[in-house]
Coordinates of C-alpha atoms and ligand atoms in Angstrom, one line a residue:
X1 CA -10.6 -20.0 1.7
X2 CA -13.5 -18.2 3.5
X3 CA -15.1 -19.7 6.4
X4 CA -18.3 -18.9 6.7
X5 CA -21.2 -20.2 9.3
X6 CA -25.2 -19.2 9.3
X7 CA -27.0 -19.4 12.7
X8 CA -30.4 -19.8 11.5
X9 CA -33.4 -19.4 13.7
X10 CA -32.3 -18.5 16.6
X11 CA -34.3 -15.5 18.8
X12 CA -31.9 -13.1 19.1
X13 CA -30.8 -10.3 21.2
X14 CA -28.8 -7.5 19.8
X15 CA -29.7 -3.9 21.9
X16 CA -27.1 -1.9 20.3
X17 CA -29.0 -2.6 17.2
X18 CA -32.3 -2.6 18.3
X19 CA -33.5 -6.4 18.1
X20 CA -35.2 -7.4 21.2
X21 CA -36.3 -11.2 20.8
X22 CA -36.8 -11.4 16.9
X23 CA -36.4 -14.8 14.9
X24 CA -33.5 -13.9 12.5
X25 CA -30.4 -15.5 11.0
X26 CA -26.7 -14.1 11.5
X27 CA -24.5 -15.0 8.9
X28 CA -20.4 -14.9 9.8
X29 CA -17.6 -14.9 7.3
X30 CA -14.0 -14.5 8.2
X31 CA -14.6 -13.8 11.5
X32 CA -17.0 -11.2 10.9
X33 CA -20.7 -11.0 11.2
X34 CA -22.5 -10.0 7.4
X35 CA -25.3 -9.0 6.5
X36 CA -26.0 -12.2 3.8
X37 CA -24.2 -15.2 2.8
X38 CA -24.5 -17.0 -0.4
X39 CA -26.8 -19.6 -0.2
X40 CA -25.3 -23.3 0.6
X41 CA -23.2 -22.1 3.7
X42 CA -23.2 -24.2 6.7
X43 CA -25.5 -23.7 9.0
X44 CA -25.8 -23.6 13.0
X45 CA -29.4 -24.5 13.5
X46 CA -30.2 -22.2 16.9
X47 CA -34.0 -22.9 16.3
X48 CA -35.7 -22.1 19.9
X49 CA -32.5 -20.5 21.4
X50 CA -31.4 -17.4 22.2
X51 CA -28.3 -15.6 20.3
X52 CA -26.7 -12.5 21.9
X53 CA -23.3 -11.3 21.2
X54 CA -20.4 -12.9 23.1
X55 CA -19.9 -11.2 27.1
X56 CA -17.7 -8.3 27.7
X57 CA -16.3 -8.0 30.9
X58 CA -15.4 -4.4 31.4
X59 CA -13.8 -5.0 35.2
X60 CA -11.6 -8.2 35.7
X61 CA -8.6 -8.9 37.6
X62 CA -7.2 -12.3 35.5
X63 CA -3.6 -11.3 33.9
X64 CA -1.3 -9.8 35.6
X65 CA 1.9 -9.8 38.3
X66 CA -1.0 -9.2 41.0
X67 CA -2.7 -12.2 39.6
X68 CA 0.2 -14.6 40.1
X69 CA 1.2 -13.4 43.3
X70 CA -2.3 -14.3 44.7
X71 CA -2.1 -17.5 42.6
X72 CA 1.0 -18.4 45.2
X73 CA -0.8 -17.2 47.7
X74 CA -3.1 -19.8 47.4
X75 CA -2.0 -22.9 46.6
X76 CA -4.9 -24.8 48.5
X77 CA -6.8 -23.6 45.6
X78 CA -4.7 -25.7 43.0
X79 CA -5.7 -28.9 44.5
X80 CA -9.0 -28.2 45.2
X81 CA -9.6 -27.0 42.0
X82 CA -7.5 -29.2 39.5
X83 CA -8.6 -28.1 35.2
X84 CA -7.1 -30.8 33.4
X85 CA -6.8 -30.1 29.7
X86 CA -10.3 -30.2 28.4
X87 CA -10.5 -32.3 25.6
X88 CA -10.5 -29.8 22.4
X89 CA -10.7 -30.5 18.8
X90 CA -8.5 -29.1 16.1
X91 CA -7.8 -25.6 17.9
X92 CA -5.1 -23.3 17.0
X93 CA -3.9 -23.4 20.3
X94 CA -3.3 -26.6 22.0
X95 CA -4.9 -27.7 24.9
X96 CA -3.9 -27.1 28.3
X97 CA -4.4 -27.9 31.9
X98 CA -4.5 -25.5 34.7
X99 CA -5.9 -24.9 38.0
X100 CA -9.1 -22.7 39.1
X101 CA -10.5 -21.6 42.2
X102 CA -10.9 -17.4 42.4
X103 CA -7.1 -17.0 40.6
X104 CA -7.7 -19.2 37.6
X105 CA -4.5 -19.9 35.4
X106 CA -4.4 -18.2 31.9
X107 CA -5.4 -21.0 30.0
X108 CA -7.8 -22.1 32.1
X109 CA -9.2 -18.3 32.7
X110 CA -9.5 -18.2 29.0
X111 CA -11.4 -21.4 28.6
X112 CA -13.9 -21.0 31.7
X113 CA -14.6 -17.4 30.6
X114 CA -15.3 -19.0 26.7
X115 CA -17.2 -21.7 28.4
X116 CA -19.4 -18.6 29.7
X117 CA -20.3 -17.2 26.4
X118 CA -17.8 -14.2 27.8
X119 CA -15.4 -13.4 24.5
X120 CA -13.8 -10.2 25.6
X121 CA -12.2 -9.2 29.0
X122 CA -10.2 -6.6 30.9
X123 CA -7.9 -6.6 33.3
X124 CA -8.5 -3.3 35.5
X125 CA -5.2 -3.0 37.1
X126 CA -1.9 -3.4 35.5
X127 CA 1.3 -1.9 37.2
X128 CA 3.0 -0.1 34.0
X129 CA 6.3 -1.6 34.8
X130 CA 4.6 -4.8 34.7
X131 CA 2.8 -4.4 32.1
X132 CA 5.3 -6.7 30.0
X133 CA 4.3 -9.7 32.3
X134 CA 1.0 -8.9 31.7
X135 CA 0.8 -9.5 28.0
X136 CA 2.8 -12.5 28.7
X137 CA -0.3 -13.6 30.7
X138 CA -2.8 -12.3 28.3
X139 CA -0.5 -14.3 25.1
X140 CA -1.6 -17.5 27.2
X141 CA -5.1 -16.5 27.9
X142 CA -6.9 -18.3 24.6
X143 CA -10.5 -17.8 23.7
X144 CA -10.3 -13.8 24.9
X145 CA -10.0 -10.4 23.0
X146 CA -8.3 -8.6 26.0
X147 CA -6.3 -5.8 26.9
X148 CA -5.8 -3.8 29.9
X149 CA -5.4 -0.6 32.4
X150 CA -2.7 0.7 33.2
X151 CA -2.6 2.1 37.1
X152 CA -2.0 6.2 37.1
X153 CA -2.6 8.3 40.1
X154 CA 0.0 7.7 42.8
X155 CA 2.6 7.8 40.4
X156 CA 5.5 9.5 41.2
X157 CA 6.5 11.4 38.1
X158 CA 2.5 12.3 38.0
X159 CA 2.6 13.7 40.9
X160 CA 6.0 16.1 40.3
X161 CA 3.9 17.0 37.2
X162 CA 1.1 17.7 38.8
X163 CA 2.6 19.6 41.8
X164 CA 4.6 21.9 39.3
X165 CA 1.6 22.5 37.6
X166 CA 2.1 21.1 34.3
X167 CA -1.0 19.6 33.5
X168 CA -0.2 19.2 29.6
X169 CA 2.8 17.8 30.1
X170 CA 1.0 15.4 32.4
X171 CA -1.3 14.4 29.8
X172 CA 1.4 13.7 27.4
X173 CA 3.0 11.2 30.1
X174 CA -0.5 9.6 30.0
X175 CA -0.3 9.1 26.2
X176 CA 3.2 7.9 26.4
X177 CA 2.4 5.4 29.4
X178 CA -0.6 3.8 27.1
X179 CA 1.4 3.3 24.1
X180 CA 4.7 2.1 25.6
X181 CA 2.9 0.0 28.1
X182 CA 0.3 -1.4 25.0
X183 CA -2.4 -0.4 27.5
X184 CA -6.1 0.0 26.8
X185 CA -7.2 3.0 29.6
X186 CA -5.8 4.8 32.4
X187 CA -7.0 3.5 36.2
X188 CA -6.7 5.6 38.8
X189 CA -6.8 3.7 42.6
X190 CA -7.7 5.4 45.7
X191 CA -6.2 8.9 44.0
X192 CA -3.0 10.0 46.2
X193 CA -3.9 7.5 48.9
X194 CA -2.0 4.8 48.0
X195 CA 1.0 7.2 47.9
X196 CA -0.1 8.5 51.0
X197 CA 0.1 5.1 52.8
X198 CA 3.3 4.4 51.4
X199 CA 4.7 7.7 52.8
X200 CA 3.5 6.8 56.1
X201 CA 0.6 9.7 55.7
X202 CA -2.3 8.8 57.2
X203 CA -5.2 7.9 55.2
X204 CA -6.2 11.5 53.4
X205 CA -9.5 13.4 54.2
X206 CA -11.9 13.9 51.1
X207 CA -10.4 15.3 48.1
X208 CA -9.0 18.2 49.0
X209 CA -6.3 17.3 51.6
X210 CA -3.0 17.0 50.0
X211 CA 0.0 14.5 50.0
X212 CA 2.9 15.6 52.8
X213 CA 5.2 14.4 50.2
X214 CA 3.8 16.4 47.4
X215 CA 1.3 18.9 48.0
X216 CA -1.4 17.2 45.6
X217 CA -4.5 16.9 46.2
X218 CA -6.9 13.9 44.9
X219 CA -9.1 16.2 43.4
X220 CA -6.0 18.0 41.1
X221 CA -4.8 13.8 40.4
X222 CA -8.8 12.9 39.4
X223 CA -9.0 16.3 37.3
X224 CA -5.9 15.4 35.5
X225 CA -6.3 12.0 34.6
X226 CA -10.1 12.3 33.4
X227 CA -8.9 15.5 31.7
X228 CA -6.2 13.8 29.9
X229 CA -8.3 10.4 29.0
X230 CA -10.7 12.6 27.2
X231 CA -8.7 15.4 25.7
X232 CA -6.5 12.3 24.0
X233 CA -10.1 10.8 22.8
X234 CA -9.3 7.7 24.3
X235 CA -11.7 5.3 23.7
X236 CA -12.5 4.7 27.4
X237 CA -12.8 7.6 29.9
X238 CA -10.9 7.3 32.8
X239 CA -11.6 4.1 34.6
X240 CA -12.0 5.5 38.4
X241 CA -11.3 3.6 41.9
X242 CA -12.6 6.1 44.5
X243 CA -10.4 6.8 47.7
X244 CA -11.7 5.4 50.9
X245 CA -12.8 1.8 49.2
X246 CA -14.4 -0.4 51.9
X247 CA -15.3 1.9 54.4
X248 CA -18.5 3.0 56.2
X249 CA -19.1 6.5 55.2
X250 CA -17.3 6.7 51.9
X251 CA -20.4 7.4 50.3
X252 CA -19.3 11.4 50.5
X253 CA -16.5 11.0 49.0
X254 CA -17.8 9.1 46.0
X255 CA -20.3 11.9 45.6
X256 CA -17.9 14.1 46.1
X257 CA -15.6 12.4 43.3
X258 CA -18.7 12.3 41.0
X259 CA -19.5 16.1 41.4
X260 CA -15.8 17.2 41.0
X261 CA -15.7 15.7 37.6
X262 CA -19.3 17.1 36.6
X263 CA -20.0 17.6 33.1
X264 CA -17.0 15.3 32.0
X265 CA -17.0 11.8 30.6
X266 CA -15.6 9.4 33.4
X267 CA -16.4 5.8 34.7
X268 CA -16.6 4.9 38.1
X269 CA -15.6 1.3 39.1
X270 CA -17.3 -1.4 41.2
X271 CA -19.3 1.5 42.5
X272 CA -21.2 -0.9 44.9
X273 CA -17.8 -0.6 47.4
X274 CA -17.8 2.8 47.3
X275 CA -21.8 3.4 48.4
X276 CA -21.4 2.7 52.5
X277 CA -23.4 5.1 54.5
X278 CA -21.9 6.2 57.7
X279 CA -20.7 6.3 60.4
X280 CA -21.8 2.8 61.1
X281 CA -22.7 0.0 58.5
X282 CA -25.8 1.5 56.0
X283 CA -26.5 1.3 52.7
X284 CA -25.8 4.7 50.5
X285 CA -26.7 3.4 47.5
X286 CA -29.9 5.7 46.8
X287 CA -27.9 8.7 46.7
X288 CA -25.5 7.2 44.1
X289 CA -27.6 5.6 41.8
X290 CA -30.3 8.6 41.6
X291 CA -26.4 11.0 40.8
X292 CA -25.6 8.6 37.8
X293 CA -29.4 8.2 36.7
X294 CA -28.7 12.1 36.4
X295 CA -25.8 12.6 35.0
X296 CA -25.5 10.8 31.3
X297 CA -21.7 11.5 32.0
X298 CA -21.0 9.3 34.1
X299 CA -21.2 5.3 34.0
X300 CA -20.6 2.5 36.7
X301 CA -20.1 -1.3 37.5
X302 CA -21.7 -2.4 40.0
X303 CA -18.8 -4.6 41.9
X304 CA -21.6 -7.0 42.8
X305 CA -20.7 -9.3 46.1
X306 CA -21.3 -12.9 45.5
X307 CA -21.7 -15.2 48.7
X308 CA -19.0 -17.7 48.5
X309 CA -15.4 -17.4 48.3
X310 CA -13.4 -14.4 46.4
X311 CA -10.0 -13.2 46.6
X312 CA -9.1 -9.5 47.4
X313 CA -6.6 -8.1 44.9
X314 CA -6.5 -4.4 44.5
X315 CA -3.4 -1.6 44.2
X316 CA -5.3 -0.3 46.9
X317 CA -2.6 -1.2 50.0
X318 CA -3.7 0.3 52.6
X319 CA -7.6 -1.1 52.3
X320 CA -5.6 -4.4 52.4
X321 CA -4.3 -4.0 55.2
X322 CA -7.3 -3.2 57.4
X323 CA -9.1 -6.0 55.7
X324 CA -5.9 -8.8 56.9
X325 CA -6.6 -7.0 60.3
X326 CA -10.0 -7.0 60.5
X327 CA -10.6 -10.7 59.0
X328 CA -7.1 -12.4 60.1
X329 CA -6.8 -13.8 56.6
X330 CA -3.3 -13.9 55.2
X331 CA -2.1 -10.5 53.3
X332 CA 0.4 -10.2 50.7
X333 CA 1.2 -6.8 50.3
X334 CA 4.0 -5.9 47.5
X335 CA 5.1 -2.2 46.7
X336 CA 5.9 -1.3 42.7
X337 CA 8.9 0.9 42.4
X338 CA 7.9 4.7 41.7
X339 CA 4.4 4.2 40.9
X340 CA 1.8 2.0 42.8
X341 CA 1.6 -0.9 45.1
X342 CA -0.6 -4.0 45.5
X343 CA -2.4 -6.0 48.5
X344 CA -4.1 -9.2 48.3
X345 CA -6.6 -11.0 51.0
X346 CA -8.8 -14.0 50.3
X347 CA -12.2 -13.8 51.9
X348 CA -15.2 -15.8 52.4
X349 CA -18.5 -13.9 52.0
X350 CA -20.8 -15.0 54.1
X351 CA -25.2 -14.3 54.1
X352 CA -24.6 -15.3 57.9
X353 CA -22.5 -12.2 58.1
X354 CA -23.8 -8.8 58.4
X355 CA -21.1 -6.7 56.3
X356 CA -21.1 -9.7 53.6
X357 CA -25.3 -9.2 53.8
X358 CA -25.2 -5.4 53.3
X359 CA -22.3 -5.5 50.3
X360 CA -24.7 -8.0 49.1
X361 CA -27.8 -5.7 49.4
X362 CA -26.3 -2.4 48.2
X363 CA -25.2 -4.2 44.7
X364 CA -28.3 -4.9 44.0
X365 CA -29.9 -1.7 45.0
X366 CA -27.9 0.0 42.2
X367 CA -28.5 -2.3 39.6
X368 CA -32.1 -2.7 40.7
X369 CA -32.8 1.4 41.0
X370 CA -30.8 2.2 37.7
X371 CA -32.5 3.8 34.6
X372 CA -29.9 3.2 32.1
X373 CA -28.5 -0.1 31.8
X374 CA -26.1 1.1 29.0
X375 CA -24.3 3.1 32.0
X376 CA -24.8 0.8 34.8
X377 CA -23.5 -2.5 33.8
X378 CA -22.3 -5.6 35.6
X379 CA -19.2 -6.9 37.1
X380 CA -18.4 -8.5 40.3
X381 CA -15.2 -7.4 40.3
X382 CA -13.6 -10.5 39.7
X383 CA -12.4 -12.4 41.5
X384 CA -12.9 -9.6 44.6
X385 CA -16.6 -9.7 44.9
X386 CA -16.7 -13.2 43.5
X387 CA -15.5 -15.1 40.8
X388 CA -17.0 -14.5 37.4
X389 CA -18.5 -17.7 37.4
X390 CA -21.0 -16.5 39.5
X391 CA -22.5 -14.3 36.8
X392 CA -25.2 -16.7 35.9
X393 CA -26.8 -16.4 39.8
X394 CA -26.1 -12.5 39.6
X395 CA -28.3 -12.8 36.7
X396 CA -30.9 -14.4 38.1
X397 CA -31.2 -12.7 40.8
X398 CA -32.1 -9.3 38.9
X399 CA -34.1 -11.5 36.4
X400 CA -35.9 -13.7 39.1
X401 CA -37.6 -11.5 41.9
X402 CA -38.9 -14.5 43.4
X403 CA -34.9 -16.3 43.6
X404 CA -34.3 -12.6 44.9
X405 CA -36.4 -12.0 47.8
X406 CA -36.3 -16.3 48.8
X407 CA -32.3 -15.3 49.1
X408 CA -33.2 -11.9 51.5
X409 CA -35.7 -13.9 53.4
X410 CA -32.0 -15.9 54.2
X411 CA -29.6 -13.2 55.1
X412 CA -28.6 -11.7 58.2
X413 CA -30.6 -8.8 58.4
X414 CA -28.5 -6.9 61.0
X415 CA -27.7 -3.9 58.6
X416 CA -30.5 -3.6 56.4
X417 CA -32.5 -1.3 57.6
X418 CA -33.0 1.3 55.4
X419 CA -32.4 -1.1 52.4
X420 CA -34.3 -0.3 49.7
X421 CA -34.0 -4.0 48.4
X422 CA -35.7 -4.4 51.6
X423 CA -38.5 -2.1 51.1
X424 CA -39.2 -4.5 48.1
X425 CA -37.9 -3.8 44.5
X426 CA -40.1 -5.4 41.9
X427 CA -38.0 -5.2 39.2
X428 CA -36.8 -7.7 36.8
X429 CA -34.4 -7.5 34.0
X430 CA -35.7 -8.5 30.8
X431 CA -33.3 -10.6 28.5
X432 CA -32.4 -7.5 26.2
X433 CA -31.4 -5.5 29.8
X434 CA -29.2 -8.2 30.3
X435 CA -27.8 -8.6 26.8
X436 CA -27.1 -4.5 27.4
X437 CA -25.2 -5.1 31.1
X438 CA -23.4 -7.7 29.7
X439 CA -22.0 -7.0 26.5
X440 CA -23.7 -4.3 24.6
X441 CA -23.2 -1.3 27.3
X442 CA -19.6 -2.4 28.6
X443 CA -18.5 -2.6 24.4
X444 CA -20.0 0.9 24.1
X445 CA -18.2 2.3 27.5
X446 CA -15.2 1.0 26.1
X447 CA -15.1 2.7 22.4
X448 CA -15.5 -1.0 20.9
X449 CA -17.6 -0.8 18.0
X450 CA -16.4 -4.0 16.8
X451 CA -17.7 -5.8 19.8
X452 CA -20.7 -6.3 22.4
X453 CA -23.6 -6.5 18.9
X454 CA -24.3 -8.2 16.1
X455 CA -24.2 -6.0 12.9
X456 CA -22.5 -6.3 10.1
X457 CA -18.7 -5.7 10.3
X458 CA -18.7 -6.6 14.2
X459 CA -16.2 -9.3 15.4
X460 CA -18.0 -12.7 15.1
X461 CA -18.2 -13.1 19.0
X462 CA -21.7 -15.2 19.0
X463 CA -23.2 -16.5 22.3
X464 CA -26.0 -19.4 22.0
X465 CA -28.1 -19.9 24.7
X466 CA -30.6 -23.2 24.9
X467 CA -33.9 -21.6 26.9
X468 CA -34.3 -23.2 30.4
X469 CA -36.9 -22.0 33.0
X470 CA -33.3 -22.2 35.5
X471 CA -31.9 -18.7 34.3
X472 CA -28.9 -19.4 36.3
X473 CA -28.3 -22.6 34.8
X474 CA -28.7 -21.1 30.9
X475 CA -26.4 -18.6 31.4
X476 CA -23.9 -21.4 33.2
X477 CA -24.1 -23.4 30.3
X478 CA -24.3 -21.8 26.6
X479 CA -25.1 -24.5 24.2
X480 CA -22.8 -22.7 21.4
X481 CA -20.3 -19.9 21.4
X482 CA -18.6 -18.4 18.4
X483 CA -15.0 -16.9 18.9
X484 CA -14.0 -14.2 16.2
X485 CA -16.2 -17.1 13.7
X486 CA -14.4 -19.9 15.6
X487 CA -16.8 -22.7 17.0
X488 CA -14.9 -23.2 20.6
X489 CA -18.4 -24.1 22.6
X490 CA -20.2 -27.1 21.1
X491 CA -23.2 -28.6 22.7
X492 CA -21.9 -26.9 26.0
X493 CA -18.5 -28.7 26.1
X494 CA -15.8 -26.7 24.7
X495 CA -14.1 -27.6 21.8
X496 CA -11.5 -25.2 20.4
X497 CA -9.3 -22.5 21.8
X498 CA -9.0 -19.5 19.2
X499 CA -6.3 -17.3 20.0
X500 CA -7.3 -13.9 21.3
X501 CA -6.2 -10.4 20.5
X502 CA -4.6 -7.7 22.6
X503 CA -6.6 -4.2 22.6
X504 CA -4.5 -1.2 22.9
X505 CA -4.3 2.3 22.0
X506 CA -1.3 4.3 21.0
X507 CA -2.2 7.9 21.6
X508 CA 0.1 10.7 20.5
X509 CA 2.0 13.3 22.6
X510 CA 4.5 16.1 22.2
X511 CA 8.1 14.5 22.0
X512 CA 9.4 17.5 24.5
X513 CA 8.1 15.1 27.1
X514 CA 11.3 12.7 26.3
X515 CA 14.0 14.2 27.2
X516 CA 12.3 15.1 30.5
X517 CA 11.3 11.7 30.9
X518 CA 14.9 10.4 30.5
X519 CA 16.3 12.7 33.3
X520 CA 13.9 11.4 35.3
X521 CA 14.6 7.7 35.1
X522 CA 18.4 8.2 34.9
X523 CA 18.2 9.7 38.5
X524 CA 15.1 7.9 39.9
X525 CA 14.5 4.6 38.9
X526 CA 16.0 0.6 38.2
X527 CA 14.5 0.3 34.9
X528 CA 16.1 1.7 32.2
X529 CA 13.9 4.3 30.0
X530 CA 14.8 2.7 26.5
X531 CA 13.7 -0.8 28.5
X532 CA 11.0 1.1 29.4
X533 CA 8.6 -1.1 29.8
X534 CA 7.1 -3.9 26.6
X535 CA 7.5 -4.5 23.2
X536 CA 5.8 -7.8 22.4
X537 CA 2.6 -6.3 21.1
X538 CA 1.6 -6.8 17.6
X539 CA 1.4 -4.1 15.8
X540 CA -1.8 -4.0 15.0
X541 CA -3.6 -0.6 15.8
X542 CA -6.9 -1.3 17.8
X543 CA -10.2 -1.3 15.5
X544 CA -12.4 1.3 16.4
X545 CA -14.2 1.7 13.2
X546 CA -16.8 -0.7 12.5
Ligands
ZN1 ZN1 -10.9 -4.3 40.4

């Protein structure tokens, strides 16, 4: 039997296909939004509201081994933060209790992201040998279409690849690390740096000095991957972590990153940490916004810094480290056999505090000077600039100048000279720019065409909004939100968990690479090859068409 659902009336939002605000219906059958229904099907009446298609997060941090070693890390979270199971209908999946604070659990990450209007998430930064635990994670995470990236860069066979020259045969070990890891993209993190630290290097000068322990470069390990990602036609470009995160003057080398992959498709992550002016505390966002508005290329999120708590959780070891020496917060630092590592630090940002101030400021300089939403969209990061329930005051503040500059008038000033948010930046997003940073451009950077709009054939991901003059509050609090045609938000309380589905690509490659491969692992590593690393992924080849 069909199920079938008509949202009649609402105003609706839908960039990708060019509605901005008109009064229509959308009609969803078998979890797919049509073009018509017969007439008699229930109906949703969204009279007065605003309809946009459900959030997609393009830069989380929610299921993985990472994840749960900063959920021990924190177990004063867990009590301050109790979810008990929310009290659900006839859902699919039962309920479940949890706990939240910055590290939610699965189910309660599932459920608090639904409760959003957010329907499909990424987690940025999945060691491939752990990839297995990470579908485990994502297998308990209801409410979410989600998949992953899998962490490439300071990888040890990479590298030998690299190094020897064998570029092709590096891109084939790409392809075979997305399939057999049921991964979604390829990271890279801090390019050679991480390998660098691990070595006992110290930390590597620009892109062009090379690993002791190699003779790469993080210009040869960024040409690679972005290479590979696009000569595979993945569906998104290299997902890129620039070397040097976190510190003042690594403005240069995210330039320098940018202009070394010219002319080729690539996204840079959480951007805003990467835009420091130097050699003291500045902001270098102008230079980098005004390179992307230039270059159709490229694409960012903006790693936006919320004021409030967040936890640090990066494969980028070495910027945890100064950050546990610089804030005395406790550190967990963890090293992944062969191929990356992992640091976590919980932090406080403060407006009192001059650094927090600045990270605040530069975020919203490069949302605030961008020309293209659909390449500049929004993230915080989660949960390392702030948790992604603070999306609704992020959203305020670039629709709200007035919220905006009562919140400068509040923060410690100390670094902000020079600020263009200080100079005054009158812009505010309309409801479409929004609808385009939130879902529409992060389901475009990713190659979903079944997600992030409304036309016929697109997942029936629905998000319902009941207008309120409180911005952050409507976006805190959709009234409905429609799950692949699954009603799990009623009236702002949610009320079913549909289970999510796991995006991933299989690319092909040359078998030649196997027997390679083998050799390698016989002589290098714990983990067998033919264990090598999941299998529970249903298989189920990733909809691209729409
Ligand atoms: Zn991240």
């Amino acid at each position: 039997m069909s199920t079938r659902l008509r949202i009649v009336g609402g105003t609706v939002h839908d960039p990708a296909n060019g509605i901005d605000g008109e009064v229509r219906d959308i009609c969803i059958e078998d979890g797919r939004i049509r073009a018509s229904l017969p007439d008699g099907a229930p109906t949703l009446d969204a009279r007065g509201m605003i309809v946009m298609p459900g959030g997609v997060d393009i830069h989380s941090h929610l299921a993985s081994s990472s994840c749960n070693h900063a959920r021990r890390l924190l177990p004063e979270e867990h009590s301050a933060d109790p979810a008990p199971a929310p009290p659900l209908l006839d859902g699919v999946v039962p309920a479940r209790s949890g706990t939240g604070g910055t590290v939610p659990t699965t189910f309660t990450s599932g459920y608090r992201y639904a409760g959003l209007g957010y329907t499909t998430v990424f987690d940025a930064a999945v060691a491939p040998v752990m990839a297995r635990h990470s579908h485990a994670e994502l297998e308990d995470t209801p409410c979410l279409d989600a998949g992953f990236f899998a962490l490439m860069g300071n990888d040890e066979y990479l590298l030998r690849q690299i190094a020897a020259g064998e570029r092709e045969r590096a891109r084939d070990y790409a392809a075979w690390l997305l399939g057999s890891t049921g991964a979604y993209a390829i990271k890279i993190v801090n390019p050679g740096g991480v390998e660098a630290w691990k070595s006992g290097q110290r930390n590597l000068n620009g892109l062009d000095e090379a690993l002791a322990t190699h003779g790469v470069t993080p210009r040869a390990i960024l040409e690679t991957l972005t290479d590979a990602a696009n000569q595979l036609g993945l569906p998104h470009p290299v997902h890129i972590h620039c070397n040097n995160l976190g510190l003042p003057g690594n403005v240069a080398v995210t330039l320098a990153s940018m202009q070394a992959l010219a002319g080729r498709r690539a996204h840079f992550t959480h951007v805003q940490f990467h835009s420091y002016g130097g050699p003291g505390w500045s902001s270098g966002a102008v230079p980098i916004i005004e390179y992307v508005n230039a270059h159709a290329e490229l694409s960012i999120d903006v790693g936006q810094v919320m004021f409030g708590p967040a936890t640090t959780i990066t494969a980028d070891g070495p910027v945890e480290y100064l950050l546990h020496k610089s804030s005395g917060r406790k550190w967990v630092n963890i090293d992944i056999e062969l191929e990356t590592g992992c640091g976590i630090v919980p932090l406080l940002y403060k407006d009192k505090a001059a650094v927090s101030a600045l990270q605040w400021a530069i975020g919203l300089e490069l949302f605030l000077l961008s020309r293209d939403p659909w390449r500049v969209v929004l993230s915080t990061d989660h949960p390392n600039g702030g948790s992604f329930l603070s999306y609704p005051a992020l959203i305020q503040l670039l629709m709200d100048r007035s919220v905006r500059e009562e919140k400068l008038r509040q923060v410690n000033p100390k670094l902000l000279a020079g600020s263009a948010l200080v100079d005054g930046l009158a812009r505010e997003y309309t409801l479409n720019e929004i609808a385009i940073i939130t879902r529409a451009g992060p389901a475009r950077l990713l190659g979903l065409r079944q997600k992030g709009h409304l036309g016929a054939g697109a997942d029936a991901d629905v998000t319902v909004y009941a207008k309120d003059a409180d911005i952050a509050q409507m976006f805190a609090t959709p009234r409905y939100v429609i799950k692949g045609g699954t009603l799990v938000v009623e009236e702002g309380q949610l009320r079913r968990a549909a289970a999510g589905r796991r995006l991933y690509v299989r690319p092909g490659y040359d078998d030649a690479l196997l027997p390679d491969l083998r050799r390698y692992f016989d002589a290098y590593s714990t983990v067998s090859f033919e264990n090598y690393p999941v299998s529970e992924i249903p298989d189920d080849p990733l909809p691209l068409s729409p």
